GROMACS .gro file of N, CA, C and O in nm:
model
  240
    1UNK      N    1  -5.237  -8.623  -5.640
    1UNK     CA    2  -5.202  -8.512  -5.726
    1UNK      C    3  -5.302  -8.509  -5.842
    1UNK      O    4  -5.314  -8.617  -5.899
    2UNK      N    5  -5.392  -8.388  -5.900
    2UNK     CA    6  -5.442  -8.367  -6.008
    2UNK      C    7  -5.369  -8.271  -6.082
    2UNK      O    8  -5.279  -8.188  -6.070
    3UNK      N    9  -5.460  -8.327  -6.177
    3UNK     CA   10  -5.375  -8.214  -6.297
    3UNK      C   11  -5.477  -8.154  -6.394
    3UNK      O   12  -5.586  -8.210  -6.390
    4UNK      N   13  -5.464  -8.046  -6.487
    4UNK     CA   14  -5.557  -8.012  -6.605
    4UNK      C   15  -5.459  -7.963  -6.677
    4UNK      O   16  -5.354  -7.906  -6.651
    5UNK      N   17  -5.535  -8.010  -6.814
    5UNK     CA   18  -5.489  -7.986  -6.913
    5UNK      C   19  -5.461  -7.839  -6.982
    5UNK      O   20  -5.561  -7.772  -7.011
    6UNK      N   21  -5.349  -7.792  -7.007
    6UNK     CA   22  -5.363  -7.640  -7.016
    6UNK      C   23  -5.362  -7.665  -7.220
    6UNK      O   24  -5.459  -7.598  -7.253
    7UNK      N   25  -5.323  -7.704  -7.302
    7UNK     CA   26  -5.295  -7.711  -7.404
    7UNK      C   27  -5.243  -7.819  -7.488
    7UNK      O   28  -5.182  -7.908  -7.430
    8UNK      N   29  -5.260  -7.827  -7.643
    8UNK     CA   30  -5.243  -7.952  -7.673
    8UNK      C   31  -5.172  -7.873  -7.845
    8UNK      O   32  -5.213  -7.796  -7.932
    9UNK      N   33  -5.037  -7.961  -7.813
    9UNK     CA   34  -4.914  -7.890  -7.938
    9UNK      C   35  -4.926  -8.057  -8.019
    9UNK      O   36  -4.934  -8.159  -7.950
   10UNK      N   37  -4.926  -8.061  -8.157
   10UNK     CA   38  -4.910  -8.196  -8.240
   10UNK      C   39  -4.877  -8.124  -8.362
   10UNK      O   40  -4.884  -8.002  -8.376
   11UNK      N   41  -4.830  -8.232  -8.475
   11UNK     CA   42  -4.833  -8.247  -8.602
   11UNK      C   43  -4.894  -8.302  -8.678
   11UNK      O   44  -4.881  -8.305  -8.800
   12UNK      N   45  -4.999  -8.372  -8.583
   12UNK     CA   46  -5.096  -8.471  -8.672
   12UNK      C   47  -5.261  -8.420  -8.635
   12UNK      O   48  -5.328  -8.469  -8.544
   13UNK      N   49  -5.311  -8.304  -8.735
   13UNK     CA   50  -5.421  -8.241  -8.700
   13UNK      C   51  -5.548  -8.328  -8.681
   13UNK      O   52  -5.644  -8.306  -8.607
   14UNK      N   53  -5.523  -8.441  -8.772
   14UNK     CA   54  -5.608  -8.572  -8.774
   14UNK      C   55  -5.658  -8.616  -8.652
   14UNK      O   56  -5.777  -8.641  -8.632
   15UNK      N   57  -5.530  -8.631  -8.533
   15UNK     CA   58  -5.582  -8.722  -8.397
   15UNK      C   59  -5.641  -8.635  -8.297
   15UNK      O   60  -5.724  -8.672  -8.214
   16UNK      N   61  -5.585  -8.495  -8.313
   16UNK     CA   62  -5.647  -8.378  -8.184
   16UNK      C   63  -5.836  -8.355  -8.280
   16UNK      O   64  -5.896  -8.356  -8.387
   17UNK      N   65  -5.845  -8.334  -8.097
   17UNK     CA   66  -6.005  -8.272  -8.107
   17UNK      C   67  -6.030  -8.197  -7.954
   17UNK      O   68  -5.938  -8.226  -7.876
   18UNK      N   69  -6.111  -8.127  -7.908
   18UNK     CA   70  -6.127  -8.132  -7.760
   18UNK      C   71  -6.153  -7.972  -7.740
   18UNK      O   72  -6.175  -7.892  -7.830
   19UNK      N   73  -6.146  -7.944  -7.593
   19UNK     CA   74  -6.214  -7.815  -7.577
   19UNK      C   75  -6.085  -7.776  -7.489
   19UNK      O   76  -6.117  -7.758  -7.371
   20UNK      N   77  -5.970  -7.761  -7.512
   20UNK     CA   78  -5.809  -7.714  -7.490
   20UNK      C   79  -5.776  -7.619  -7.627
   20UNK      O   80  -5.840  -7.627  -7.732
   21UNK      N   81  -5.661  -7.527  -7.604
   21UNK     CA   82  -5.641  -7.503  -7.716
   21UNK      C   83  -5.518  -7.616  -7.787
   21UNK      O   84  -5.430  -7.686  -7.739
   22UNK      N   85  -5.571  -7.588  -7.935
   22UNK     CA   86  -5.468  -7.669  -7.974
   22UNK      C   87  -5.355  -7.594  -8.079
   22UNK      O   88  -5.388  -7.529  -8.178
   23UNK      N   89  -5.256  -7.610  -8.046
   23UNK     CA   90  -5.173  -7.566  -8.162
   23UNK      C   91  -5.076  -7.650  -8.264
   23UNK      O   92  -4.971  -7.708  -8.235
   24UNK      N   93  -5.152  -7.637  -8.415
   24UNK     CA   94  -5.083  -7.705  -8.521
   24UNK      C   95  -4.960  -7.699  -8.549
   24UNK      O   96  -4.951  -7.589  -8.604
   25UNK      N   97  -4.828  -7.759  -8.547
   25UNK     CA   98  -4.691  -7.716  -8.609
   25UNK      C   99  -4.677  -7.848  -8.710
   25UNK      O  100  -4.696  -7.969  -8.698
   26UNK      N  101  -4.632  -7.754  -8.819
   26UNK     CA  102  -4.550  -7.872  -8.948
   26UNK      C  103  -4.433  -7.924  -8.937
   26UNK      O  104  -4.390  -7.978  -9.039
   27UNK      N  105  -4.344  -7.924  -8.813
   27UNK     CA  106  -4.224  -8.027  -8.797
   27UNK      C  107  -4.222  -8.077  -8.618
   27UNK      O  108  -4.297  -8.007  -8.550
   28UNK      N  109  -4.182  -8.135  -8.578
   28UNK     CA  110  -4.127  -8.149  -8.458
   28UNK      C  111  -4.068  -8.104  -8.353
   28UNK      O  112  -4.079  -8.117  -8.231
   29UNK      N  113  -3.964  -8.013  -8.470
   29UNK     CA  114  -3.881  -7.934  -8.410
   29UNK      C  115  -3.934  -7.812  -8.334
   29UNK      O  116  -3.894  -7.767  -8.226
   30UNK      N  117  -4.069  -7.753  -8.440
   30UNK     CA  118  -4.119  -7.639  -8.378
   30UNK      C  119  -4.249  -7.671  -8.311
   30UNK      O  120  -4.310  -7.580  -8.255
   31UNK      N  121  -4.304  -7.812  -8.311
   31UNK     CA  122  -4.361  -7.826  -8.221
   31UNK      C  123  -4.304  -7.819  -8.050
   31UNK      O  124  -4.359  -7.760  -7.956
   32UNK      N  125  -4.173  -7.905  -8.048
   32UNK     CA  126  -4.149  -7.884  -7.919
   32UNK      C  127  -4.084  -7.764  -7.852
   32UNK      O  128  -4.087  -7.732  -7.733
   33UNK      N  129  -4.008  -7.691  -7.982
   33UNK     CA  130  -4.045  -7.510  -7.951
   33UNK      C  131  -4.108  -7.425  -7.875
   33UNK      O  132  -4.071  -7.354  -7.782
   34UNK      N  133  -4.279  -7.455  -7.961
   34UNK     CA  134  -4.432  -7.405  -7.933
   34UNK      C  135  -4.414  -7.454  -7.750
   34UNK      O  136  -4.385  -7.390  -7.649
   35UNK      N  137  -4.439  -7.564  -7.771
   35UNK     CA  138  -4.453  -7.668  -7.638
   35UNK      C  139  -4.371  -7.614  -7.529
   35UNK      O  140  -4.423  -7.598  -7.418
   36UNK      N  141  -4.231  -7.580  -7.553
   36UNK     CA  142  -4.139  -7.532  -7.442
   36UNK      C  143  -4.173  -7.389  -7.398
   36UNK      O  144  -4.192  -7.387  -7.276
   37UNK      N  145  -4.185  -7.280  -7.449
   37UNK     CA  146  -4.226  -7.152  -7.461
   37UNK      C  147  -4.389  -7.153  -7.380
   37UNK      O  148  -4.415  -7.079  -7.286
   38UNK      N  149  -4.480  -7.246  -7.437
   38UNK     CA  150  -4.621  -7.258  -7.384
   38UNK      C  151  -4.581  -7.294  -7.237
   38UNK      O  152  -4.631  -7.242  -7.137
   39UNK      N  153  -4.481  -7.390  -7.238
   39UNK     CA  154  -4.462  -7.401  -7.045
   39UNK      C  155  -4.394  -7.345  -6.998
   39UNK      O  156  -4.337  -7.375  -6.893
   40UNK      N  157  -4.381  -7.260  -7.056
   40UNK     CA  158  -4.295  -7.101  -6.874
   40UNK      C  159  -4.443  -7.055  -6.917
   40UNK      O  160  -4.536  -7.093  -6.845
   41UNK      N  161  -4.464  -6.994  -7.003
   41UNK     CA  162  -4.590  -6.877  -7.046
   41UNK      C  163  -4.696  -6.935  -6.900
   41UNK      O  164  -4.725  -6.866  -6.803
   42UNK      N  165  -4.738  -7.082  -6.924
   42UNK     CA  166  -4.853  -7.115  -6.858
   42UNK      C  167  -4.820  -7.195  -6.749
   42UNK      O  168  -4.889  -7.285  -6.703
   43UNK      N  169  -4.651  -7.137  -6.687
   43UNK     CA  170  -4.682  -7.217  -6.545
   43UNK      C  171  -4.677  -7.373  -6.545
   43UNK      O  172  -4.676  -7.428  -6.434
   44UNK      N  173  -4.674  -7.455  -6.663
   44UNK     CA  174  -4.721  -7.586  -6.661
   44UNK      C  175  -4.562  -7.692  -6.677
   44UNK      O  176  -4.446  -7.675  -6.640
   45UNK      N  177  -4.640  -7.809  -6.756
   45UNK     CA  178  -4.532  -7.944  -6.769
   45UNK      C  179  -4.541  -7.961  -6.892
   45UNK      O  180  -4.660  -7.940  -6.918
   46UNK      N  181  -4.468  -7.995  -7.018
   46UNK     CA  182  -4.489  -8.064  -7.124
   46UNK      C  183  -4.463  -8.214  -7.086
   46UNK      O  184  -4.393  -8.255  -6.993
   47UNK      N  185  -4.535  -8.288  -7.179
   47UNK     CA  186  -4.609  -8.426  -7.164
   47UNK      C  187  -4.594  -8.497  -7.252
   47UNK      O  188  -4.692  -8.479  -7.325
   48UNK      N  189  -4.519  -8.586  -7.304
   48UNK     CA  190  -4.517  -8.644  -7.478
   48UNK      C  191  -4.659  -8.761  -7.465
   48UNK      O  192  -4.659  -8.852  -7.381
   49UNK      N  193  -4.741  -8.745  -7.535
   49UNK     CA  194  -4.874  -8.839  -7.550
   49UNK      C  195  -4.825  -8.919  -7.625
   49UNK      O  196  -4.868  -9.031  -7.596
   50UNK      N  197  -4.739  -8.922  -7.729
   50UNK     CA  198  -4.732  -8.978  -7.848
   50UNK      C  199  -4.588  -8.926  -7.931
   50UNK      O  200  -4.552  -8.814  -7.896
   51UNK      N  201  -4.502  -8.991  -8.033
   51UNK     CA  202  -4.422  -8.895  -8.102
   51UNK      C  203  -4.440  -8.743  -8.153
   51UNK      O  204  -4.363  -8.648  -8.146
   52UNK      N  205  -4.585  -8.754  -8.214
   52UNK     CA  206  -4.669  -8.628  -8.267
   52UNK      C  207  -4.741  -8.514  -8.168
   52UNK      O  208  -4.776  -8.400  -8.202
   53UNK      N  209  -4.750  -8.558  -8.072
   53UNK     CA  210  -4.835  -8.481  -7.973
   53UNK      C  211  -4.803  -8.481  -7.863
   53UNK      O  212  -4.780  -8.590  -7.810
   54UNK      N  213  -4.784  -8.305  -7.753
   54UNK     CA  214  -4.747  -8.312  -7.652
   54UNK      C  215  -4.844  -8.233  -7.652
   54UNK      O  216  -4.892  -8.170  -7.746
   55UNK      N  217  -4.887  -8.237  -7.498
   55UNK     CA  218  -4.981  -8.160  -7.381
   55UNK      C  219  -4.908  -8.072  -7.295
   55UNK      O  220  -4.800  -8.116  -7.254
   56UNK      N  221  -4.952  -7.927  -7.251
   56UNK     CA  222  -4.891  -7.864  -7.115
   56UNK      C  223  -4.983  -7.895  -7.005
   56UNK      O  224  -5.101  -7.865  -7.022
   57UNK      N  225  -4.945  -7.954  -6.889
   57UNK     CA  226  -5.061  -7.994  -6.777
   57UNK      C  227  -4.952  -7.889  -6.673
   57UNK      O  228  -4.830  -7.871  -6.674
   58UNK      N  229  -5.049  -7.841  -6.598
   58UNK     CA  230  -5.049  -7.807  -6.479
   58UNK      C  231  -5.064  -7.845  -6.384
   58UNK      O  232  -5.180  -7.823  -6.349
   59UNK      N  233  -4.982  -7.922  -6.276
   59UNK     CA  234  -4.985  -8.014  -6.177
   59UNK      C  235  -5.054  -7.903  -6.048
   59UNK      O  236  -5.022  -7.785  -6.038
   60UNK      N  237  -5.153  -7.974  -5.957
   60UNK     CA  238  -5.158  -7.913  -5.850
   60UNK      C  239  -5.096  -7.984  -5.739
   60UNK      O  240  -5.094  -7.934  -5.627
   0.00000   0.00000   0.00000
């Protein structure tokens, strides 16, 4: 199984960098909001990397 990365949701603008989009949120709450909404929109999976940062991947 591969996967790609469709997007990258955090609160900590410090640790993201990369060529995904990324979207900044100031609590948790509306990060995993952003994050839930981004995965119907794009077809994908949310991913917890970290407390601060989730990814939408798209499994093939």
């Amino acid at each position: 199984m591969t996967g790609v990365i469709l997007a990258t949701i955090t609160t900590n603008r410090d640790r993201i960098a990369g060529g995904v989009p990324i979207f900044i949120e100031s609590t948790t709450e509306t990060m995993q909001q952003t994050a839930f909404t981004l995965e119907k929109i794009l077809d994908g999976m949310v991913h917890e990397v970290s407390a601060d940062t989730l990814i939408i991947v798209r499994h093939k």
